[in-house]
PDB file of C-alpha atoms and ligand atoms in Angstrom:
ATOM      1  CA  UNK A  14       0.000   0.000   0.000  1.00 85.00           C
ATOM      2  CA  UNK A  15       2.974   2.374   0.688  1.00 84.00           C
ATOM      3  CA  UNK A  16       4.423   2.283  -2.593  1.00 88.00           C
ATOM      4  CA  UNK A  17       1.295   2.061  -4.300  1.00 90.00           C
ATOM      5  CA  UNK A  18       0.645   5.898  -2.470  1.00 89.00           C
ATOM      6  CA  UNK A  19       3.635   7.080  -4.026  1.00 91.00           C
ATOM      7  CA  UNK A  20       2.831   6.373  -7.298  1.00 92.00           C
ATOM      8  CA  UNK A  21      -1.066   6.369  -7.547  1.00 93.00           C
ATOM      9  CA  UNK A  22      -3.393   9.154  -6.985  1.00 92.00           C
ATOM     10  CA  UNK A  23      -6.297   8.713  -4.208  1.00 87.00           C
ATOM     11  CA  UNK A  24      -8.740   7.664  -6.363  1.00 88.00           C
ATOM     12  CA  UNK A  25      -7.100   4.875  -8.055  1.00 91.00           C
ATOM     13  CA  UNK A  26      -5.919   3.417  -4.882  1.00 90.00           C
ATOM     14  CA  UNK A  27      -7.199  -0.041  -3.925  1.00 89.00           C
ATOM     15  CA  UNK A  28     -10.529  -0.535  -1.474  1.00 87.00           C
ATOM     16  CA  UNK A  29      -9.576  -1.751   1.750  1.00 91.00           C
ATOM     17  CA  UNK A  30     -11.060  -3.461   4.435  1.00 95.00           C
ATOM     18  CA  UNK A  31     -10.330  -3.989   7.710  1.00 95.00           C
ATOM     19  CA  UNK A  32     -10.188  -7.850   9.701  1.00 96.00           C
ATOM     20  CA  UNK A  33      -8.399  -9.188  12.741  1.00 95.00           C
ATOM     21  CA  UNK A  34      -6.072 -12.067  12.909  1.00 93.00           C
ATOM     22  CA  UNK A  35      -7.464 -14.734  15.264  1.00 92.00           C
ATOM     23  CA  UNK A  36      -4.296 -16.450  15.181  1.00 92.00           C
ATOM     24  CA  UNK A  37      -0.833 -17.804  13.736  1.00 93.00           C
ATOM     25  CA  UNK A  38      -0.192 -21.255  12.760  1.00 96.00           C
ATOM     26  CA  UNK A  39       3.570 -20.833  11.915  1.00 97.00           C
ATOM     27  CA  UNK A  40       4.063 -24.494  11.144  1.00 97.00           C
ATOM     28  CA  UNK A  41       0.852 -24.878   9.123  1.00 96.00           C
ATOM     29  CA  UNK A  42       1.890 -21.046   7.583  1.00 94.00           C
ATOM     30  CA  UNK A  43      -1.261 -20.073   8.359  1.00 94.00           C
ATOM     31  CA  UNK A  44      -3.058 -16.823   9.683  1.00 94.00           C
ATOM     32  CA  UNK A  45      -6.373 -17.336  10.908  1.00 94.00           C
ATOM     33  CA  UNK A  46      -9.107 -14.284   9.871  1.00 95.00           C
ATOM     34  CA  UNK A  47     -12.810 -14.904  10.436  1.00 96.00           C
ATOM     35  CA  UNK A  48     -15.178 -13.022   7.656  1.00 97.00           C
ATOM     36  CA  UNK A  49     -18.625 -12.007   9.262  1.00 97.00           C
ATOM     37  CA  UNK A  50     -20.713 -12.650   6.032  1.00 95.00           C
ATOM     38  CA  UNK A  51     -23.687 -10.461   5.110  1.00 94.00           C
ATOM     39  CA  UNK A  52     -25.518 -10.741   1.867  1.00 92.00           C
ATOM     40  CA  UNK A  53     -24.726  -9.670  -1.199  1.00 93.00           C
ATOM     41  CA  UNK A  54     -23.545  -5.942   0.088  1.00 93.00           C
ATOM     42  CA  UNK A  55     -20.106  -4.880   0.358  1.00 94.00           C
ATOM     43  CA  UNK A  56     -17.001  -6.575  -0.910  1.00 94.00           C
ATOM     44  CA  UNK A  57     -14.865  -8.164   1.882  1.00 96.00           C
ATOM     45  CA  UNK A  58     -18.674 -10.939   3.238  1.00 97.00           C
ATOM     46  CA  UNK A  59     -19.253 -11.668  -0.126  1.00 97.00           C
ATOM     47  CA  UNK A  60     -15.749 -12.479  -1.018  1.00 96.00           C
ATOM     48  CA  UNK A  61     -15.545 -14.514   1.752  1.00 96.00           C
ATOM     49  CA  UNK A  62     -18.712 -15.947   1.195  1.00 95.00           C
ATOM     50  CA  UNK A  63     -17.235 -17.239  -2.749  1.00 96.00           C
ATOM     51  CA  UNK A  64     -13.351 -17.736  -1.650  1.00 96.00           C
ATOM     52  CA  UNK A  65     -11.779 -21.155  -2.182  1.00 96.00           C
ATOM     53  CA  UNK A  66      -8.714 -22.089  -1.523  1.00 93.00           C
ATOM     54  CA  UNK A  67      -5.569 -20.613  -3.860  1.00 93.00           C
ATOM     55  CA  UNK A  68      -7.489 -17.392  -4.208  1.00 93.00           C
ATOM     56  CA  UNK A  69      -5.226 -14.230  -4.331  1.00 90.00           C
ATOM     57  CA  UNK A  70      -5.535 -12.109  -1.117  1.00 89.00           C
ATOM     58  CA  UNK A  71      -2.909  -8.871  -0.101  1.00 88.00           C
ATOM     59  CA  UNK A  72      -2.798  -7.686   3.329  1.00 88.00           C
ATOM     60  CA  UNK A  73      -0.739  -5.113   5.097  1.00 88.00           C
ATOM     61  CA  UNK A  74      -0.435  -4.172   8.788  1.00 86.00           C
ATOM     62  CA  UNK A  75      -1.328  -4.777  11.459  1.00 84.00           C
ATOM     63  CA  UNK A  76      -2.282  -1.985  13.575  1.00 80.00           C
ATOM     64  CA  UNK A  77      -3.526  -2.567  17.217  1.00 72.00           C
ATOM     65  CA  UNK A  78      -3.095  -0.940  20.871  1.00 70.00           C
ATOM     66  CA  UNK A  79      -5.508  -2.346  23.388  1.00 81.00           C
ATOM     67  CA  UNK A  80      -4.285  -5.333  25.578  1.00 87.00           C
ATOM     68  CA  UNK A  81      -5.479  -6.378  29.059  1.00 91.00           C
ATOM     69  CA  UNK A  82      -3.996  -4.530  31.571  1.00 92.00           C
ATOM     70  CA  UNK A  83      -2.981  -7.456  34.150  1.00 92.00           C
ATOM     71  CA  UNK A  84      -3.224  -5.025  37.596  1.00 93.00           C
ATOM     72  CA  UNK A  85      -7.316  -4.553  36.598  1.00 94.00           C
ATOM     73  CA  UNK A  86     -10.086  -5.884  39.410  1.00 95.00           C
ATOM     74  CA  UNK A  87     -11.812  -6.572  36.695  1.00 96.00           C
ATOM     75  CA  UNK A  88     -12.712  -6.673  32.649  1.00 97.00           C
ATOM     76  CA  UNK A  89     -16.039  -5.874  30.530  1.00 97.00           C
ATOM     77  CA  UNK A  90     -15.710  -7.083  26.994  1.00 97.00           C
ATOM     78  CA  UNK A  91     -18.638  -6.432  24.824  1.00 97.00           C
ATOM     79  CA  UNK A  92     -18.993  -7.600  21.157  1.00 97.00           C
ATOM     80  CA  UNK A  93     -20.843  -8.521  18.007  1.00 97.00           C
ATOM     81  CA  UNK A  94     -19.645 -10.788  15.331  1.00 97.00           C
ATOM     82  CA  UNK A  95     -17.320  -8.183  13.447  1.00 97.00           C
ATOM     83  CA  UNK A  96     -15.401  -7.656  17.153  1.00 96.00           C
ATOM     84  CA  UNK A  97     -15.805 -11.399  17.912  1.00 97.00           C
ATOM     85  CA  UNK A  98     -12.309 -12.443  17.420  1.00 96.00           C
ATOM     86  CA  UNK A  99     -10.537  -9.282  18.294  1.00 95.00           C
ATOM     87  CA  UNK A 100     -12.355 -10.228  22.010  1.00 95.00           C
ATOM     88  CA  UNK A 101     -11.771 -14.040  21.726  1.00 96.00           C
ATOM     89  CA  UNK A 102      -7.741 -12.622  21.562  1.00 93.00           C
ATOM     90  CA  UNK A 103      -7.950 -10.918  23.988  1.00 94.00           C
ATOM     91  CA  UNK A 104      -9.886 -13.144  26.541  1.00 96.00           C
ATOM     92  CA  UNK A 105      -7.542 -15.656  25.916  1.00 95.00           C
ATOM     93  CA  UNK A 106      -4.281 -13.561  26.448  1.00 93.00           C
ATOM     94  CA  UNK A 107      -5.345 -12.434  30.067  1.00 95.00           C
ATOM     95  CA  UNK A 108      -3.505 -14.095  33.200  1.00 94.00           C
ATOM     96  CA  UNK A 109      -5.312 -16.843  34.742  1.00 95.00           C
ATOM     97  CA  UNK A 110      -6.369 -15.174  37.681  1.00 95.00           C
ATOM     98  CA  UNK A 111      -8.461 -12.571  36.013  1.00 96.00           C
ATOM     99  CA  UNK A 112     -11.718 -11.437  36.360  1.00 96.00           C
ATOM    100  CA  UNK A 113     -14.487 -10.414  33.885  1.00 97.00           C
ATOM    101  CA  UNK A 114     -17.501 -10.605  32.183  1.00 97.00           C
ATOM    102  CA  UNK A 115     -17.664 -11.234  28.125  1.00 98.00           C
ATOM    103  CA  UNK A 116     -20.871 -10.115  26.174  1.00 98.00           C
ATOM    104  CA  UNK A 117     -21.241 -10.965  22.848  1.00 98.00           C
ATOM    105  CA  UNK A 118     -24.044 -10.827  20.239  1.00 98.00           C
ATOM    106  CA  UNK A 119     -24.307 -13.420  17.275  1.00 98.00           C
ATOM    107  CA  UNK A 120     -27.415 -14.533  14.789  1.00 97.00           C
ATOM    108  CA  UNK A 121     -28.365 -17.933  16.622  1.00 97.00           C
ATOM    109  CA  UNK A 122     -26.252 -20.660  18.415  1.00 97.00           C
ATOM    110  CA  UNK A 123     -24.811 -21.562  15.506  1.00 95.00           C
ATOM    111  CA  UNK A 124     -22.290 -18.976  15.076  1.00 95.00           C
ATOM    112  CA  UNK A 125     -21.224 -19.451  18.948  1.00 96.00           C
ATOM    113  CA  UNK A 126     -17.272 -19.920  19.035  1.00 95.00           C
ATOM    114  CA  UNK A 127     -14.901 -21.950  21.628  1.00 94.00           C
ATOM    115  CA  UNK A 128     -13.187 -18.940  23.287  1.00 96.00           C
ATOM    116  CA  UNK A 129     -10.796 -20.407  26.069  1.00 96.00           C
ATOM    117  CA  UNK A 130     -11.183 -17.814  29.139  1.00 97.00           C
ATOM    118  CA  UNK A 131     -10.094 -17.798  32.517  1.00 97.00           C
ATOM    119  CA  UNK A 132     -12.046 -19.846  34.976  1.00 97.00           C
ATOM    120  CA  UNK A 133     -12.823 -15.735  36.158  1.00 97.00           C
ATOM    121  CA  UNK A 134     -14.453 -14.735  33.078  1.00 97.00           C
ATOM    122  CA  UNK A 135     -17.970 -15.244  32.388  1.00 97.00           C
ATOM    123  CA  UNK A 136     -18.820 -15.582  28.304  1.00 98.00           C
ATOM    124  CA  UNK A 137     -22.297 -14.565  28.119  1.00 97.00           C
ATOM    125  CA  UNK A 138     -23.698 -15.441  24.564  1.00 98.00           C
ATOM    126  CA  UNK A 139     -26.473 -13.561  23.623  1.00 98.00           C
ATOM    127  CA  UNK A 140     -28.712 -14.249  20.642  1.00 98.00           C
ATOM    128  CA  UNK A 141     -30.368 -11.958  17.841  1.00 97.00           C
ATOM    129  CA  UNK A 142     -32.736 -15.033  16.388  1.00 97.00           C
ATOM    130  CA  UNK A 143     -31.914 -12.659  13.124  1.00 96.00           C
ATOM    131  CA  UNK A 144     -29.755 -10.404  10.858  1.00 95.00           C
ATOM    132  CA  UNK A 145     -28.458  -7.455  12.618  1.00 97.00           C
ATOM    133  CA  UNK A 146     -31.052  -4.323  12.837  1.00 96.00           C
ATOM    134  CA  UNK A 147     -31.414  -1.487  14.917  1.00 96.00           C
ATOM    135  CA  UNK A 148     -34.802  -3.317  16.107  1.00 96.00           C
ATOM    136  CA  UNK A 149     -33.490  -6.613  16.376  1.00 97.00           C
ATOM    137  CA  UNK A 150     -30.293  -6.255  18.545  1.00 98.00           C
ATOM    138  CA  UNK A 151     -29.983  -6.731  22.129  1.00 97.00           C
ATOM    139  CA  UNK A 152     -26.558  -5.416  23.287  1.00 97.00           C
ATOM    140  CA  UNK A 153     -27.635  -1.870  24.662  1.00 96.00           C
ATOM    141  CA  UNK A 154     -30.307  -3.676  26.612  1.00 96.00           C
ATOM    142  CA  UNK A 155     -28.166  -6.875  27.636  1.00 97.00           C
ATOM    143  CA  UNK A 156     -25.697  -3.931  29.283  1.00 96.00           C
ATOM    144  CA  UNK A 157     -28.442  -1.643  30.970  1.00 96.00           C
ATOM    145  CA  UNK A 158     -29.635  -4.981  32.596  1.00 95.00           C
ATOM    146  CA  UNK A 159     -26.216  -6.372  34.041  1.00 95.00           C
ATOM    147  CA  UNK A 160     -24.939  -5.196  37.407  1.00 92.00           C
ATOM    148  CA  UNK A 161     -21.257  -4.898  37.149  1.00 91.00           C
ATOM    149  CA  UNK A 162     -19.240  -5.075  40.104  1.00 88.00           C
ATOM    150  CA  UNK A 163     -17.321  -2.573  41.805  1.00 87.00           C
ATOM    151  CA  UNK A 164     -13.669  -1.672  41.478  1.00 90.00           C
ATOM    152  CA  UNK A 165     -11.045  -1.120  38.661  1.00 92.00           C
ATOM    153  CA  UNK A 166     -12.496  -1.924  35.582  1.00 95.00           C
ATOM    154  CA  UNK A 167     -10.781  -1.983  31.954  1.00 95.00           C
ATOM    155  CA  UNK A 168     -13.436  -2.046  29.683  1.00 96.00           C
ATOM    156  CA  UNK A 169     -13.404  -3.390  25.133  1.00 96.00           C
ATOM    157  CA  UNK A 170     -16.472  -2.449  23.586  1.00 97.00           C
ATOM    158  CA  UNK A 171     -16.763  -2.862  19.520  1.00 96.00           C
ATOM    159  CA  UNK A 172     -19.236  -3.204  16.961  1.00 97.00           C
ATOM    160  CA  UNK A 173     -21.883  -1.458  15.187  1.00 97.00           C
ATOM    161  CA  UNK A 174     -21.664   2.127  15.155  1.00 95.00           C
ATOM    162  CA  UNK A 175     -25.122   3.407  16.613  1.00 95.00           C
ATOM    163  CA  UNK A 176     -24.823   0.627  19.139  1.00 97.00           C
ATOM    164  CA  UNK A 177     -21.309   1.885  19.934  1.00 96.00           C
ATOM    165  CA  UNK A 178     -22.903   5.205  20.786  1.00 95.00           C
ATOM    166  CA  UNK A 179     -25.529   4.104  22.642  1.00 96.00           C
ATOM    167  CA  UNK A 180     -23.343   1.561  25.140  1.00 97.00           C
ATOM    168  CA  UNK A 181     -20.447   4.689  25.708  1.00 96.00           C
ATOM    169  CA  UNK A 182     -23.504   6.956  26.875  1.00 96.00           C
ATOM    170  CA  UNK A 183     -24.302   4.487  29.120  1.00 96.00           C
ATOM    171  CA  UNK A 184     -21.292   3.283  30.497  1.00 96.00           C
ATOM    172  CA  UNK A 185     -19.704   6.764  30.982  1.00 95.00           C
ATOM    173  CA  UNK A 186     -22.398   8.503  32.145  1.00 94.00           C
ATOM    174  CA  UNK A 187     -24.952   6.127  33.871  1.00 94.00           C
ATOM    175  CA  UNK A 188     -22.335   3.567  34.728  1.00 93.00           C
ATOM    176  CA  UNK A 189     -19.609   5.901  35.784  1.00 92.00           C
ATOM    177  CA  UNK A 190     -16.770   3.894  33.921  1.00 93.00           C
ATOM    178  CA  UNK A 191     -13.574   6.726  33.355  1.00 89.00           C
ATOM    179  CA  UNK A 192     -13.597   7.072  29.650  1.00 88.00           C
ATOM    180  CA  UNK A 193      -9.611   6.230  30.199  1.00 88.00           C
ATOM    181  CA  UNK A 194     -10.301   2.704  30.926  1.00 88.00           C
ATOM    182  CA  UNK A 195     -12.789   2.493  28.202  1.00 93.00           C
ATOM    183  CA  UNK A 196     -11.752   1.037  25.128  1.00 94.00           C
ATOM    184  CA  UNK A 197     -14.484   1.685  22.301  1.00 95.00           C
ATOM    185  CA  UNK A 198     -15.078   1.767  18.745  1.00 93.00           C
ATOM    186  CA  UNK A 199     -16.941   1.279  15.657  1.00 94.00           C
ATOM    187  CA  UNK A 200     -15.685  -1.558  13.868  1.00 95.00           C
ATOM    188  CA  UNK A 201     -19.033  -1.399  10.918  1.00 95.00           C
ATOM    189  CA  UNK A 202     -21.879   1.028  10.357  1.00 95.00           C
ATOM    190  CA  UNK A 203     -25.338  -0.093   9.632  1.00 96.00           C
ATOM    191  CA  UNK A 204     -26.372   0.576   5.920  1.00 93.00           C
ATOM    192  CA  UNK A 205     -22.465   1.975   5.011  1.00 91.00           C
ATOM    193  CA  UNK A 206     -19.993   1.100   3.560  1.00 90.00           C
ATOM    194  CA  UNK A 207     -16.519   0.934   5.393  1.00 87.00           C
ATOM    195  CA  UNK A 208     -15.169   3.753   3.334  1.00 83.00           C
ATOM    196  CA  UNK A 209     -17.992   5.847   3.929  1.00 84.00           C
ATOM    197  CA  UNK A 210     -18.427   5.263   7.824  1.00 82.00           C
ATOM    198  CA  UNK A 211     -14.826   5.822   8.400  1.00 81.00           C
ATOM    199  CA  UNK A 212     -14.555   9.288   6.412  1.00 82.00           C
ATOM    200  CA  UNK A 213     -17.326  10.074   8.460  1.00 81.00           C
ATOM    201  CA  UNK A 214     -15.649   9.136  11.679  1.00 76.00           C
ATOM    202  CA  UNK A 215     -13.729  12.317  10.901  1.00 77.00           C
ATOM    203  CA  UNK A 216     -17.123  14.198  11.221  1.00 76.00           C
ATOM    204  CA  UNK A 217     -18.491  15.545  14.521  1.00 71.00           C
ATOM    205  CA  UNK A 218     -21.610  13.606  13.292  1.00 68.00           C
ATOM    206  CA  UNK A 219     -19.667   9.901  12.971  1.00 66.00           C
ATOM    207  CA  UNK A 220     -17.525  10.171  15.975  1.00 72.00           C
ATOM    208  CA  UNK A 221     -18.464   7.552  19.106  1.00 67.00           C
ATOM    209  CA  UNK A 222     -17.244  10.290  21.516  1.00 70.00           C
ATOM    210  CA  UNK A 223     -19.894  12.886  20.989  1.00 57.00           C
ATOM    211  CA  UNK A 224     -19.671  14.961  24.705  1.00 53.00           C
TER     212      UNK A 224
HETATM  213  C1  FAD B 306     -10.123  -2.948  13.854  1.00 76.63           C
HETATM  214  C2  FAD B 306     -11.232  -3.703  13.129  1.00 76.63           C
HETATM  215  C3  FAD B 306     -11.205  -5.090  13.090  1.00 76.63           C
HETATM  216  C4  FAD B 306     -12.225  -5.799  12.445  1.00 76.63           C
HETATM  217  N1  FAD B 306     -12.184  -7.172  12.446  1.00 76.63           N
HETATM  218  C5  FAD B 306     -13.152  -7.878  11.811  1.00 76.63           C
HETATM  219  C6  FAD B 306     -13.101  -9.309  11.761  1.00 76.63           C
HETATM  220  O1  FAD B 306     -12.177  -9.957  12.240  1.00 76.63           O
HETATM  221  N2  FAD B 306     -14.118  -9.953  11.138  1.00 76.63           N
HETATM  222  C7  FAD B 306     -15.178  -9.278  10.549  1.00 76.63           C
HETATM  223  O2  FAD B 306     -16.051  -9.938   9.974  1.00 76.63           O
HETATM  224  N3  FAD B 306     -15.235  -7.943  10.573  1.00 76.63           N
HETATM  225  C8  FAD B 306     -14.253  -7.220  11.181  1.00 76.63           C
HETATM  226  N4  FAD B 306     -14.300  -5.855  11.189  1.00 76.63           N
HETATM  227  C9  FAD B 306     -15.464  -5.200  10.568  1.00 76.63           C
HETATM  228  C10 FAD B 306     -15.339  -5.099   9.039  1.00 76.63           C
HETATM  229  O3  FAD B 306     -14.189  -4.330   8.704  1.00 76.63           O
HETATM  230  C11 FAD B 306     -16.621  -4.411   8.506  1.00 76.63           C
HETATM  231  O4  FAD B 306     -17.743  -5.209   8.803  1.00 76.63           O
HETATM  232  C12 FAD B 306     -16.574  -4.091   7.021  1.00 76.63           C
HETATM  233  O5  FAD B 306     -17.534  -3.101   6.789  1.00 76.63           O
HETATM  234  C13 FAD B 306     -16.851  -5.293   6.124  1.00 76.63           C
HETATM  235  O6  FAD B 306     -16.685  -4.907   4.790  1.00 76.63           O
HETATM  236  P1  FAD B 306     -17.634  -5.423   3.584  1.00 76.63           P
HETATM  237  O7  FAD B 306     -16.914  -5.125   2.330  1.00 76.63           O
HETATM  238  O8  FAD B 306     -18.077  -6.826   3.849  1.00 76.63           O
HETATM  239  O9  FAD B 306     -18.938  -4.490   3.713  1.00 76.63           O
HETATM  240  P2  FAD B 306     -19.043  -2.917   3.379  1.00 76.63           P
HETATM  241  O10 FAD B 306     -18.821  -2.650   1.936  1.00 76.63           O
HETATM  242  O11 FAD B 306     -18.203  -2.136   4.352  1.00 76.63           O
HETATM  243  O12 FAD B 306     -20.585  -2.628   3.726  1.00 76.63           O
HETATM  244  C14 FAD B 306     -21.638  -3.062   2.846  1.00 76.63           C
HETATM  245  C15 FAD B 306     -22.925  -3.267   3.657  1.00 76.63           C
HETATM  246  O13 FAD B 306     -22.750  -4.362   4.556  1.00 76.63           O
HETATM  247  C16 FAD B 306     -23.074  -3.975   5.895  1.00 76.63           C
HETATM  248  N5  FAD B 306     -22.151  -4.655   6.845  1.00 76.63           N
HETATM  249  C17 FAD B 306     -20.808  -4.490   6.967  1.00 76.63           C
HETATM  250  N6  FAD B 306     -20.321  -5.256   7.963  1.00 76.63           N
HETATM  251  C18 FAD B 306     -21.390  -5.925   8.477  1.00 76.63           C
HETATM  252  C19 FAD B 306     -21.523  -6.865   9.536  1.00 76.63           C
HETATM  253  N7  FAD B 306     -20.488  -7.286  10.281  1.00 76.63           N
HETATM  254  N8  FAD B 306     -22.783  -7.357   9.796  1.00 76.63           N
HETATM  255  C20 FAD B 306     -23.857  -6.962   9.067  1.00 76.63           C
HETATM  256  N9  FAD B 306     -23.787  -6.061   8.050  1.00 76.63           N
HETATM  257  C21 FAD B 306     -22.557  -5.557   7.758  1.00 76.63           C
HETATM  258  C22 FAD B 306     -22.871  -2.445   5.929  1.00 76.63           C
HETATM  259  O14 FAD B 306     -23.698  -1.844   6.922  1.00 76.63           O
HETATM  260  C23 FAD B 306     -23.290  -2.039   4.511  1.00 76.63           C
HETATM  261  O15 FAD B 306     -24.692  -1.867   4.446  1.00 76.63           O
HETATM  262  C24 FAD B 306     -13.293  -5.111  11.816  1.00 76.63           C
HETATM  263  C25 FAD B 306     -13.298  -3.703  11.826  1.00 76.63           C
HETATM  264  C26 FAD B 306     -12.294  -3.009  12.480  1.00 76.63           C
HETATM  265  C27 FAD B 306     -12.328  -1.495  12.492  1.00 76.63           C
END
């Protein structure tokens, strides 16, 4: 991508998208990426959806900053699909001893995934029962339910956009969580493309942190 910016102008420049690695198999040369697939919409789900094996794919990176800070009472993780494996990661790099609660939101109990966590941390899986909408999601509401425990928390909150918004409010300002220890972002916007949602990230209107 770097020398391709030196020698093409913006608009010829490839599409990108954006994926996490859920892990390295150095023997098998193998890096692990899991595509949340979508429909026909978009170009990353339904290449995903078509790949077979031998197909051409580039990649450059990566680019990452949040890990689990080991001195924490305690850790909130919150995800949907798209954040999934960036919070499996992470789960499983914490110490043994360490304390948390995981909530993510999938389709059905199909798409559940092994994540190995710390006898400490509680996976909570919670189910649509459909494709993602702003009516059929249950995140927000899964949050304003829980009680969360006292103390030190780090918190990793990603996923849609609007949902994004929503869960910050909540956790900074009815929750009390320091916005510090709060890790959160919009990893896909409903009904835009990735291009779109993250030019308009650099818009009062797209940003997460709107206080
Ligand atoms: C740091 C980071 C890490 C990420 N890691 C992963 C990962 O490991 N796996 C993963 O699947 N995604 C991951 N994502 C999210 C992924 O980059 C977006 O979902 C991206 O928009 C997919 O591109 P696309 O070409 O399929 O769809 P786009 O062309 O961007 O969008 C087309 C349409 O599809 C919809 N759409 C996009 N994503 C989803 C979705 N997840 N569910 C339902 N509808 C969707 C959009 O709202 C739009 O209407 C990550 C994002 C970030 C920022």
């Amino acid at each position: 991508m770097e020398a391709l910016r030196d020698r093409l102008p913006k608009h010829q420049m490839p599409t990108t998208r954006t994926y996490t690695i859920r892990h390295i198999d150095r023997e098998a040369e193998q890096i692990w990426v899991d595509f949340v697939t979508h429909g026909d919409e978009g170009l990353a789900g339904p290449w995903a959806e078509r790949a077979q094996p031998g197909d051409p794919i580039s990649f450059f990176g990566p680019g990452s900053g949040y890990s689990p800070r080991p001195d924490a009472d305690w850790h909130l993780l919150v995800s949907d699909e798209a954040a999934l494996q960036a919070i499996a990661r992470s789960v499983e790099s914490m110490s043994l001893d360490a304390s948390g609660l995981v909530l993510v939101e999938v389709r059905s109990e199909e798409e559940r995934q092994q994540i190995d966590a710390p006898a400490g941390v509680e996976v909570r899986w919670l189910y649509r029962g459909a494709d993602f909408t702003p009516e059929t999601t249950v995140l927000a509401d899964e949050i304003r339910r829980t009680e969360l425990p006292p103390g030190d928390v780090q918190a990793f909150v990603h996923g849609e956009r609007a949902q994004m918004k929503e869960i910050r409010r909540h956790l900074v300002k009815e929750r009390g969580l320091s916005r510090k220890e709060l890790s959160i972002s919009a990893y896909w916007a409903y009904g835009r493309k990735e291009q779109d949602f993250q030019a308009e990230k650099k818009t009062p209107a797209g940003q997460i942190d709107d206080d």
